[in-house]
Amino acid sequence: MIAALATPAGTGALAVVRLSGDDAVTVAERVFRGRGALSTAPSHQLRRGVVVHPDRPDDPIDEVLAVVMRAPRSYTGETVVEFSGHGSPEAARSIVEALIDAGARPATPGEFTRRAFLNGKIDLAQAEAVAGLVEARGRRARRNALSQLQGGLSGRVGALRRRLLDELAPLEAFIDFGDDVPEAPGLDRIIMAIDEVRAGIDRLLGGRERGRLMTHGATVALAGRPNVGKSSLLNAIAGQERALVHDAPGTTRDLVDVELSLGGYAVRLVDTAGIRVTPDPVESAGVDRARRAVHEADVALLVLEAPEPPGDDDRLVAELIDDRPMLVIRNKIDLGDDAACRDFARRVAGNKGEVLPVSARRGDGLDHLVASLAGRIKAAAGDDEGPTMTSLRHYEALFRARGALDRTAEAIAEGAFADMQAAELRESLSALAGSDGDSSMSGSTPIVSGSTPK
């Protein structure tokens, strides 16, 4: 019997305390006072009342709405009781303490989801999706986690497993019951299945960069020589005064960042120190940090001063970001438009960048800049087709499955015995099963023709 706060800690409008286990209703009734007993309440119907400590029934803790969700129709698959009270941290803590004194124990982190997995309510991929949904920092991460929670990823992997099973079952039947199955399964069919499953695995593996961007977000670094308006540009994009702006060059000496949502992805926009050769040790340290930030960025924004011709420091920054996906920003366009700066920007951008005239001060070109930046991030993420894997465990499992399929194809090409072909197919099947936590497909479990994975 476990109990814990199910909503984030801290003050809010509501706080939900969850109780899960076979005796959830019995324990809940020791602390709940309302109209009608919880033991007779229909499942999933709210009851209004108060929560009290079992040793102090005349001292109410909070007014709550209680709901009983009887097994197996609950998140954990067990009988669950939830109390929705006011969002006072003190009240929520006192309700949990009352339940513990009434016979429950504190839930460990993730224990409700672990019980849901152990009780077969969700598979391992869906359990991981719960954490992904809670921690989602962008619209695409949220949608992907919800799709995974609803079985989207498990369904795609399950389809690949079923395709392999369709060929493995008759192959093993031939190996084990050769006298009754005189003909071996056609190798053409097996090779076709291998090709189809390998293609499906490759499509899932191809979303690795998109999964990284969904999970961790994208980093965009503003880079340029001192006093080109990088800090003003960051403030203009963010819509807030995040970075200090001053006419004196070298004002920014450390990284200043702000988090945004662009194109459905969380984006960390980083303002860096102006890059130049300087004898000042403090500014030099800031320049070194700027170089590292640019090197680690998913997209770099090269900021130039539109009214001025490019100088040696501009060329230094351009060389630094030459290998990065970039946008070239000609800032301060409201103050002038130097032809040499235009030509330099076009040469730097080449075929891999875009040149954007912008005025951070007046807001000219900002909408186009934000749209172009969102497009760059979406391009880096690749095509968004179906659920995307965000767990290293999933990638490792699919790499193992892919390797086993390659070995199966080699075994067939070399004329290996059927039992060797079946062993490699089973290894691939086991790896696919491991991606969603299904241990029923271990190497020692015999395949029965017509069986389907859970």
Short mmCIF file of C-alpha atoms in Angstrom, two decimals, residues 14-319:
data_model
loop_
_atom_site.label_atom_id
_atom_site.label_comp_id
_atom_site.label_asym_id
_atom_site.label_seq_id
_atom_site.Cartn_x
_atom_site.Cartn_y
_atom_site.Cartn_z
CA LEU A 14 -4.99 21.97 -6.30
CA ALA A 15 -2.97 19.14 -4.84
CA VAL A 16 -3.71 15.46 -5.54
CA VAL A 17 -2.66 12.72 -3.14
CA ARG A 18 -2.74 9.17 -4.53
CA LEU A 19 -3.13 5.88 -2.66
CA SER A 20 -2.64 2.55 -4.48
CA GLY A 21 -2.89 -1.06 -3.35
CA ASP A 22 -5.28 -3.87 -2.47
CA ASP A 23 -6.38 -2.18 0.77
CA ALA A 24 -6.54 1.36 -0.64
CA VAL A 25 -10.22 1.83 0.22
CA THR A 26 -9.79 0.45 3.75
CA VAL A 27 -6.90 2.81 4.47
CA ALA A 28 -8.64 5.76 2.82
CA GLU A 29 -11.75 5.30 4.96
CA ARG A 30 -9.63 5.69 8.09
CA VAL A 31 -8.96 9.30 7.14
CA PHE A 32 -11.98 10.33 5.05
CA ARG A 33 -15.18 11.78 6.46
CA GLY A 34 -17.96 12.43 3.95
CA ARG A 35 -21.42 11.47 2.81
CA GLY A 36 -21.43 7.71 2.32
CA ALA A 37 -18.61 5.26 2.76
CA LEU A 38 -15.91 4.96 0.13
CA SER A 39 -16.30 1.18 0.27
CA THR A 40 -19.77 1.51 -1.27
CA ALA A 41 -18.90 4.32 -3.70
CA PRO A 42 -19.15 3.43 -7.38
CA SER A 43 -15.83 3.35 -9.20
CA HIS A 44 -14.69 6.67 -10.70
CA GLN A 45 -17.36 8.74 -8.91
CA LEU A 46 -16.40 11.79 -6.84
CA ARG A 47 -17.30 12.08 -3.16
CA ARG A 48 -16.99 15.32 -1.20
CA GLY A 49 -15.68 15.31 2.37
CA VAL A 50 -12.75 16.15 4.62
CA VAL A 51 -9.53 14.35 5.48
CA VAL A 52 -8.60 13.89 9.14
CA HIS A 53 -5.72 12.25 10.95
CA PRO A 54 -6.79 8.78 12.21
CA ASP A 55 -5.77 9.76 15.77
CA ARG A 56 -7.36 13.23 15.60
CA PRO A 57 -10.75 12.81 13.91
CA ASP A 58 -12.04 16.15 15.21
CA ASP A 59 -9.24 18.15 13.58
CA PRO A 60 -9.89 18.29 9.79
CA ILE A 61 -6.83 18.69 7.58
CA ASP A 62 -8.50 19.81 4.36
CA GLU A 63 -11.74 19.66 2.39
CA VAL A 64 -11.32 17.28 -0.54
CA LEU A 65 -12.95 15.45 -3.40
CA ALA A 66 -12.27 11.71 -3.15
CA VAL A 67 -12.53 9.21 -5.97
CA VAL A 68 -12.17 5.42 -5.87
CA MET A 69 -10.82 3.72 -9.03
CA ARG A 70 -11.29 0.02 -8.55
CA ALA A 71 -8.87 -2.54 -9.98
CA PRO A 72 -8.10 -3.12 -12.73
CA ARG A 73 -9.59 0.15 -14.09
CA SER A 74 -6.88 2.43 -12.74
CA TYR A 75 -3.47 3.76 -13.72
CA THR A 76 -1.58 1.17 -11.67
CA GLY A 77 -3.99 -1.70 -12.27
CA GLU A 78 -4.59 -1.82 -8.52
CA THR A 79 -7.40 -0.18 -6.56
CA VAL A 80 -6.55 3.52 -6.35
CA VAL A 81 -8.00 6.28 -4.20
CA GLU A 82 -7.18 9.92 -4.96
CA PHE A 83 -7.85 12.96 -2.80
CA SER A 84 -8.01 16.32 -4.60
CA GLY A 85 -7.52 19.10 -2.09
CA HIS A 86 -6.41 22.70 -2.00
CA GLY A 87 -2.87 23.35 -3.17
CA SER A 88 -1.38 24.09 0.22
CA PRO A 89 1.97 22.30 0.68
CA GLU A 90 1.18 21.92 4.39
CA ALA A 91 -2.25 20.39 3.74
CA ALA A 92 -0.89 17.99 1.11
CA ARG A 93 1.96 16.91 3.39
CA SER A 94 -0.47 16.36 6.27
CA ILE A 95 -2.78 14.20 4.10
CA VAL A 96 0.15 12.00 3.09
CA GLU A 97 1.23 11.71 6.73
CA ALA A 98 -2.33 10.77 7.76
CA LEU A 99 -2.42 7.99 5.15
CA ILE A 100 0.97 6.68 6.27
CA ASP A 101 -0.20 6.63 9.91
CA ALA A 102 -3.34 4.83 8.70
CA GLY A 103 -1.31 1.97 7.20
CA ALA A 104 0.24 3.10 3.91
CA ARG A 105 3.91 3.64 3.21
CA PRO A 106 5.53 6.45 1.20
CA ALA A 107 5.80 5.66 -2.50
CA THR A 108 9.29 5.71 -3.94
CA PRO A 109 9.95 7.90 -7.03
CA GLY A 110 8.27 6.35 -10.07
CA GLU A 111 6.61 3.56 -8.07
CA PHE A 112 3.09 4.20 -9.36
CA THR A 113 4.35 3.87 -12.95
CA ARG A 114 6.46 0.84 -12.00
CA ARG A 115 3.35 -0.88 -10.64
CA ALA A 116 1.46 -0.01 -13.82
CA PHE A 117 4.23 -1.71 -15.82
CA LEU A 118 4.37 -4.78 -13.57
CA ASN A 119 0.60 -5.14 -13.70
CA GLY A 120 0.58 -5.03 -17.49
CA LYS A 121 -1.20 -1.69 -17.82
CA ILE A 122 1.67 -0.24 -19.85
CA ASP A 123 4.82 -1.61 -21.45
CA LEU A 124 8.32 -0.29 -20.80
CA ALA A 125 8.23 2.14 -23.72
CA GLN A 126 4.99 3.60 -22.39
CA ALA A 127 6.42 3.81 -18.86
CA GLU A 128 9.34 5.83 -20.22
CA ALA A 129 6.86 8.00 -22.10
CA VAL A 130 5.28 9.05 -18.80
CA ALA A 131 8.57 10.66 -17.77
CA GLY A 132 8.94 12.13 -21.25
CA LEU A 133 5.48 13.69 -21.10
CA VAL A 134 6.12 15.17 -17.65
CA GLU A 135 9.47 16.62 -18.75
CA ALA A 136 8.44 17.72 -22.27
CA ARG A 137 9.86 21.18 -23.03
CA GLY A 138 8.30 21.71 -26.46
CA ARG A 139 5.15 20.93 -28.41
CA ARG A 140 6.79 18.20 -30.47
CA ALA A 141 8.26 16.52 -27.40
CA ARG A 142 4.83 16.57 -25.75
CA ARG A 143 3.09 15.14 -28.81
CA ASN A 144 5.72 12.45 -29.25
CA ALA A 145 5.60 11.41 -25.59
CA LEU A 146 1.80 11.24 -25.70
CA SER A 147 1.93 9.16 -28.88
CA GLN A 148 4.42 6.81 -27.21
CA LEU A 149 2.26 6.63 -24.09
CA GLN A 150 -0.72 5.67 -26.24
CA GLY A 151 1.28 2.84 -27.78
CA GLY A 152 2.45 4.44 -31.04
CA LEU A 153 6.08 3.33 -30.75
CA SER A 154 5.20 -0.05 -29.26
CA GLY A 155 2.76 -0.60 -32.12
CA ARG A 156 5.41 0.03 -34.77
CA VAL A 157 7.94 -2.24 -33.08
CA GLY A 158 5.21 -4.84 -32.49
CA ALA A 159 4.42 -4.89 -36.21
CA LEU A 160 8.08 -5.63 -36.96
CA ARG A 161 8.07 -8.44 -34.40
CA ARG A 162 4.94 -9.99 -35.88
CA ARG A 163 6.50 -9.90 -39.34
CA LEU A 164 9.49 -11.86 -38.06
CA LEU A 165 7.25 -14.29 -36.19
CA ASP A 166 5.39 -15.05 -39.42
CA GLU A 167 8.64 -16.49 -40.82
CA LEU A 168 10.28 -17.81 -37.68
CA ALA A 169 7.37 -20.01 -36.60
CA PRO A 170 7.28 -22.20 -39.74
CA LEU A 171 11.10 -22.30 -39.83
CA GLU A 172 11.27 -23.65 -36.29
CA ALA A 173 8.42 -26.04 -36.99
CA PHE A 174 10.49 -27.44 -39.87
CA ILE A 175 13.55 -27.77 -37.60
CA ASP A 176 11.68 -29.46 -34.73
CA PHE A 177 9.12 -31.50 -36.69
CA GLY A 178 10.86 -32.15 -40.01
CA ASP A 179 9.14 -35.50 -40.52
CA ASP A 180 5.72 -33.84 -40.37
CA VAL A 181 6.80 -30.69 -42.26
CA PRO A 182 8.58 -32.07 -45.32
CA GLU A 183 9.19 -28.71 -47.01
CA ALA A 184 11.43 -26.00 -45.59
CA PRO A 185 10.00 -22.48 -45.67
CA GLY A 186 10.86 -20.61 -48.84
CA LEU A 187 14.06 -18.59 -48.52
CA ASP A 188 12.63 -15.86 -50.73
CA ARG A 189 9.89 -15.23 -48.19
CA ILE A 190 12.37 -15.06 -45.33
CA ILE A 191 14.64 -12.67 -47.25
CA MET A 192 11.65 -10.46 -48.09
CA ALA A 193 10.66 -10.34 -44.42
CA ILE A 194 14.22 -9.49 -43.40
CA ASP A 195 14.33 -6.62 -45.91
CA GLU A 196 10.98 -5.26 -44.73
CA VAL A 197 11.93 -5.37 -41.06
CA ARG A 198 15.38 -3.87 -41.70
CA ALA A 199 13.71 -1.00 -43.57
CA GLY A 200 11.32 -0.47 -40.67
CA ILE A 201 14.18 -0.46 -38.16
CA ASP A 202 16.16 1.99 -40.31
CA ARG A 203 13.21 4.38 -40.36
CA LEU A 204 13.07 4.32 -36.56
CA LEU A 205 16.86 4.71 -36.22
CA GLY A 206 16.76 7.61 -38.66
CA GLY A 207 14.95 9.76 -36.11
CA ARG A 208 17.83 9.85 -33.65
CA GLU A 209 18.68 13.52 -34.17
CA ARG A 210 15.01 14.45 -33.94
CA GLY A 211 14.77 12.51 -30.69
CA ARG A 212 17.77 14.38 -29.28
CA LEU A 213 16.26 17.73 -30.17
CA MET A 214 12.93 16.71 -28.66
CA THR A 215 14.53 15.59 -25.42
CA HIS A 216 17.26 18.19 -24.92
CA GLY A 217 16.15 21.02 -27.16
CA ALA A 218 18.24 22.90 -29.70
CA THR A 219 21.03 25.37 -28.90
CA VAL A 220 21.38 28.50 -31.02
CA ALA A 221 24.45 30.71 -30.50
CA LEU A 222 24.64 34.38 -31.43
CA ALA A 223 28.19 35.01 -32.62
CA GLY A 224 29.91 38.15 -33.81
CA ARG A 225 32.56 40.73 -33.02
CA PRO A 226 31.90 43.17 -30.17
CA ASN A 227 29.18 45.81 -30.52
CA VAL A 228 27.29 44.36 -33.49
CA GLY A 229 24.09 44.17 -31.41
CA LYS A 230 24.00 40.51 -30.36
CA SER A 231 22.55 41.29 -26.92
CA SER A 232 19.93 43.61 -28.42
CA LEU A 233 19.02 40.86 -30.87
CA LEU A 234 18.64 38.27 -28.11
CA ASN A 235 16.39 40.64 -26.15
CA ALA A 236 14.32 41.38 -29.25
CA ILE A 237 13.81 37.70 -30.12
CA ALA A 238 13.05 36.78 -26.50
CA GLY A 239 10.75 39.74 -25.99
CA GLN A 240 12.43 40.58 -22.69
CA GLU A 241 15.48 42.44 -21.38
CA ARG A 242 17.56 39.35 -20.72
CA ALA A 243 21.01 40.66 -21.67
CA LEU A 244 22.67 43.93 -20.67
CA VAL A 245 22.99 46.32 -23.62
CA HIS A 246 25.57 49.11 -23.76
CA ASP A 247 27.40 51.04 -26.49
CA ALA A 248 30.79 50.08 -25.03
CA PRO A 249 32.34 47.09 -26.85
CA GLY A 250 32.95 43.98 -24.72
CA THR A 251 29.95 44.54 -22.41
CA THR A 252 28.97 40.84 -22.60
CA ARG A 253 31.76 38.75 -21.09
CA ASP A 254 29.87 35.61 -20.12
CA LEU A 255 27.18 33.50 -21.76
CA VAL A 256 23.64 34.81 -21.37
CA ASP A 257 20.81 32.51 -22.45
CA VAL A 258 17.05 32.36 -22.69
CA GLU A 259 14.74 29.44 -23.50
CA LEU A 260 12.15 29.76 -26.26
CA SER A 261 9.83 27.50 -28.22
CA LEU A 262 10.41 27.57 -31.98
CA GLY A 263 8.84 25.22 -34.48
CA GLY A 264 7.58 23.05 -31.64
CA TYR A 265 11.08 22.54 -30.19
CA ALA A 266 12.58 23.97 -27.03
CA VAL A 267 15.40 26.31 -28.04
CA ARG A 268 18.18 27.70 -25.86
CA LEU A 269 19.26 31.00 -27.40
CA VAL A 270 22.76 31.95 -26.22
CA ASP A 271 24.30 35.43 -26.36
CA THR A 272 28.09 35.13 -26.43
CA ALA A 273 30.90 37.54 -25.78
CA GLY A 274 32.10 39.52 -28.77
CA ILE A 275 34.84 37.50 -30.45
CA ARG A 276 38.09 39.35 -31.04
CA VAL A 277 41.76 39.21 -30.11
CA THR A 278 42.09 41.07 -26.80
CA PRO A 279 44.80 41.50 -24.14
CA ASP A 280 42.15 41.73 -21.38
CA PRO A 281 42.32 38.36 -19.52
CA VAL A 282 38.68 38.57 -18.36
CA GLU A 283 37.35 39.40 -21.81
CA SER A 284 39.64 36.74 -23.29
CA ALA A 285 38.09 34.11 -21.02
CA GLY A 286 34.66 35.21 -22.26
CA VAL A 287 35.84 34.88 -25.86
CA ASP A 288 37.02 31.32 -25.17
CA ARG A 289 33.58 30.47 -23.77
CA ALA A 290 31.98 32.02 -26.83
CA ARG A 291 34.08 29.83 -29.12
CA ARG A 292 33.02 26.69 -27.23
CA ALA A 293 29.37 27.74 -27.30
CA VAL A 294 29.49 28.23 -31.07
CA HIS A 295 31.21 24.87 -31.57
CA GLU A 296 28.50 23.08 -29.52
CA ALA A 297 25.53 24.92 -31.07
CA ASP A 298 23.04 23.26 -33.38
CA VAL A 299 22.66 26.53 -35.30
CA ALA A 300 24.90 29.63 -35.27
CA LEU A 301 23.70 33.15 -35.98
CA LEU A 302 26.56 35.21 -37.42
CA VAL A 303 25.71 38.81 -36.55
CA LEU A 304 27.24 41.56 -38.70
CA GLU A 305 26.84 45.33 -38.52
CA ALA A 306 24.98 46.28 -41.71
CA PRO A 307 26.19 49.92 -41.94
CA GLU A 308 29.88 48.94 -41.62
CA PRO A 309 32.24 47.07 -43.95
CA PRO A 310 33.54 43.76 -42.55
CA GLY A 311 36.77 43.79 -40.57
CA ASP A 312 39.31 41.22 -39.43
CA ASP A 313 37.22 40.30 -36.38
CA ASP A 314 34.18 39.61 -38.60
CA ARG A 315 36.31 37.31 -40.75
CA LEU A 316 37.60 35.57 -37.62
CA VAL A 317 34.05 34.82 -36.47
CA ALA A 318 33.01 33.68 -39.95
CA GLU A 319 35.88 31.16 -40.03
#
